[in-house]
Amino acid sequence: MSKKTRLELTWIGKDERPRLEPRILIEDAELSHHASARGPEADIFDNILIQGDNLLALKALEAEYAARVKCVFIDPPYNTGSAFEHYDDGIEHSLWLSLIRDRLQMIHRLLSDDGSLWITIDDNEAHYLKVLCDEIFGRKNFLCTIAWQKIYTTKNSAKHFSGMHDHILVYAKDESLWHRNDLPRTEKQDAAYKNQDNDQRGVWKATPIHARNFYSKGLYSIESPSGRVIEGPPKGTYWRVSESRFHALDADRQIWWGENGDNIPAQKRFLTDVQGGVVPSTWWTYEDAGHNAEAKSEVRSLSTIESDLFITPKPERLIRRVLEIATNPGDLVLDSFAGSGTTGAVAHKMGRRWIMIELGDHAVTHIVPRLRKVVDGNDPGGVTEATGWKGGGGFRFYRLAPSLLEKDRFGNWVIAKEYNAAMLAEALCKHLGFTYSPSQDPAEYWRHGHSTETDFIYVTTQSLTYDALKKLSEEVGPKRTLLVCCKAFNAKEDSFPNLTVKKIPHSILAKCEWGRDDYSLRIANLPEKVDSVEAAEPADNVGEPKRGKAEATLPLFDTAGGK
């Protein structure tokens, strides 16, 4: 019997963890874009769009953006099972959970202490995902599950039930530090306030003055203006105020008895006394947060390329509602399953900073053109009018650098030929925990980065002699320290007290797995399903490894996002 006492969700391959290489990002200036002039307000130009494997991209962001992201909205691939139709039953659930787990753990590190995570998901994996998120974020930091009405008509062709909604799981990094924003009031909500008795204090709405919660002073009889005696509140409830308080409210005309003065009393709540916003609920109708058909129309209007790539995009109104609750202007928003780029487009229009990650070619064919229209003020759809967006700001387009190391023809790990001196220095800074900030002073050519105000790093592919190291030591001085990364050196490691010398690439070989650019699921690699009548192994195969669930524990995947 297992000695584990922790309550947890287990699956095939759960203990397998990728050893991620922290890549550097390479900007493609031709795809980056910014407005031709600064607007009257504080435009945001440092937004980031990354094309590449999203697990590697999240790792690439970790050093600079850990604990800095206010809100993460992701629309990961829903595990419908259709992609796994021809493979062993159960494999897809383990694969899906592993791929999500690895990414959620990276996201948790990127979130600020007062940040929040919002995940859209359907019924196939929602409940497994809830338990998984409890494991990573802690059950106490679960805020709610929102039901979003993504479809507004039922499907008569449905086999069992016509699915009408998706779930949105909401978690705080730290529930005690997270604070929501109330939603803006709508005209429809304000229309519920009337002034049936011409009260000079303005329009009001009748609200129950009884409740189910026990109240020791909440049982007493009252007499209505018509003379009707009401022995007490409705059965199973209590008046919400004491008898003396009730009579004071009645004397101040804050009690409504109905047109004829003999109804069960209600308290008048004036619009002027209502807070500026509305507390968000967990039921989001398509009227308030949009629907799938609306989202598809938005995507089609922004692209000249016909594509069925985005089967279930998310409407701009849905993202706007999330960001209204979870962020304020200037906050940083992350979406690591960018899809068609809706999250970045809405965040931009709302004055939030954003980072998006997308692996597919549509990062260039769909997202870049869409964001250019947003920046240039040429996107009239979505939430443009509601936010008053006129254009401005910009974004930078990045790709992941190749792996730092590659094998030569003799099978030895060497620095990849794509790396120039600057790229190598930046990469080593990332691997060794330094901030890349090369000195602009030619006399301090060795200052490629720093970990503190007095600790620096120098990266070179040269072999350094004793005299070269001695000169470096003298230039660094006794009050500073320097990590030297070089091809080889001719000195004892403790020859200079202010220098630490390491050989590259030998000193970093064990830090991660190299040469792996793709952490996505490739279905072709999975074991194929066999019919039950063929499942028995031939006698002469005894002792050979069987192809089955345990073999197919690839904690990896890739998909185009839906947004």
Tab-separated table of N, CA and C in Angstrom, residues 55 156 226 235 246 290 324 406 471 490 527 534 545:
chain	number	residue	atom	x	y	z
A	55	LEU	N	5.662	26.664	-23.730
A	55	LEU	CA	6.344	26.275	-22.497
A	55	LEU	C	7.753	26.863	-22.451
A	156	ASN	N	-30.701	20.856	-31.585
A	156	ASN	CA	-31.605	19.710	-31.578
A	156	ASN	C	-30.889	18.412	-31.940
A	226	SER	N	-52.435	50.356	5.703
A	226	SER	CA	-53.859	50.065	5.468
A	226	SER	C	-54.529	49.496	6.704
A	235	LYS	N	-42.545	32.746	6.519
A	235	LYS	CA	-42.115	31.560	7.252
A	235	LYS	C	-40.681	31.175	6.884
A	246	PHE	N	-36.822	49.355	12.212
A	246	PHE	CA	-37.867	49.270	11.185
A	246	PHE	C	-38.764	50.505	11.243
A	290	GLY	N	-20.821	38.342	-24.669
A	290	GLY	CA	-20.633	37.874	-26.032
A	290	GLY	C	-20.787	36.369	-26.165
A	324	GLU	N	-11.759	43.994	-16.812
A	324	GLU	CA	-12.397	45.005	-15.964
A	324	GLU	C	-12.372	44.578	-14.499
A	406	GLU	N	24.523	22.686	-29.380
A	406	GLU	CA	24.238	21.673	-30.383
A	406	GLU	C	25.414	20.690	-30.420
A	471	LYS	N	45.073	40.262	-15.319
A	471	LYS	CA	44.686	41.616	-15.738
A	471	LYS	C	43.205	41.881	-15.427
A	490	ASN	N	44.063	28.853	-18.154
A	490	ASN	CA	45.338	28.298	-17.709
A	490	ASN	C	45.699	28.903	-16.357
A	527	PRO	N	1.037	5.311	-29.113
A	527	PRO	CA	0.757	3.927	-29.489
A	527	PRO	C	-0.658	3.807	-30.007
A	534	GLU	N	-7.446	-8.588	-30.503
A	534	GLU	CA	-6.051	-8.642	-30.899
A	534	GLU	C	-5.126	-8.223	-29.769
A	545	PRO	N	8.731	-5.432	-24.170
A	545	PRO	CA	7.921	-4.340	-23.624
A	545	PRO	C	6.635	-4.192	-24.414
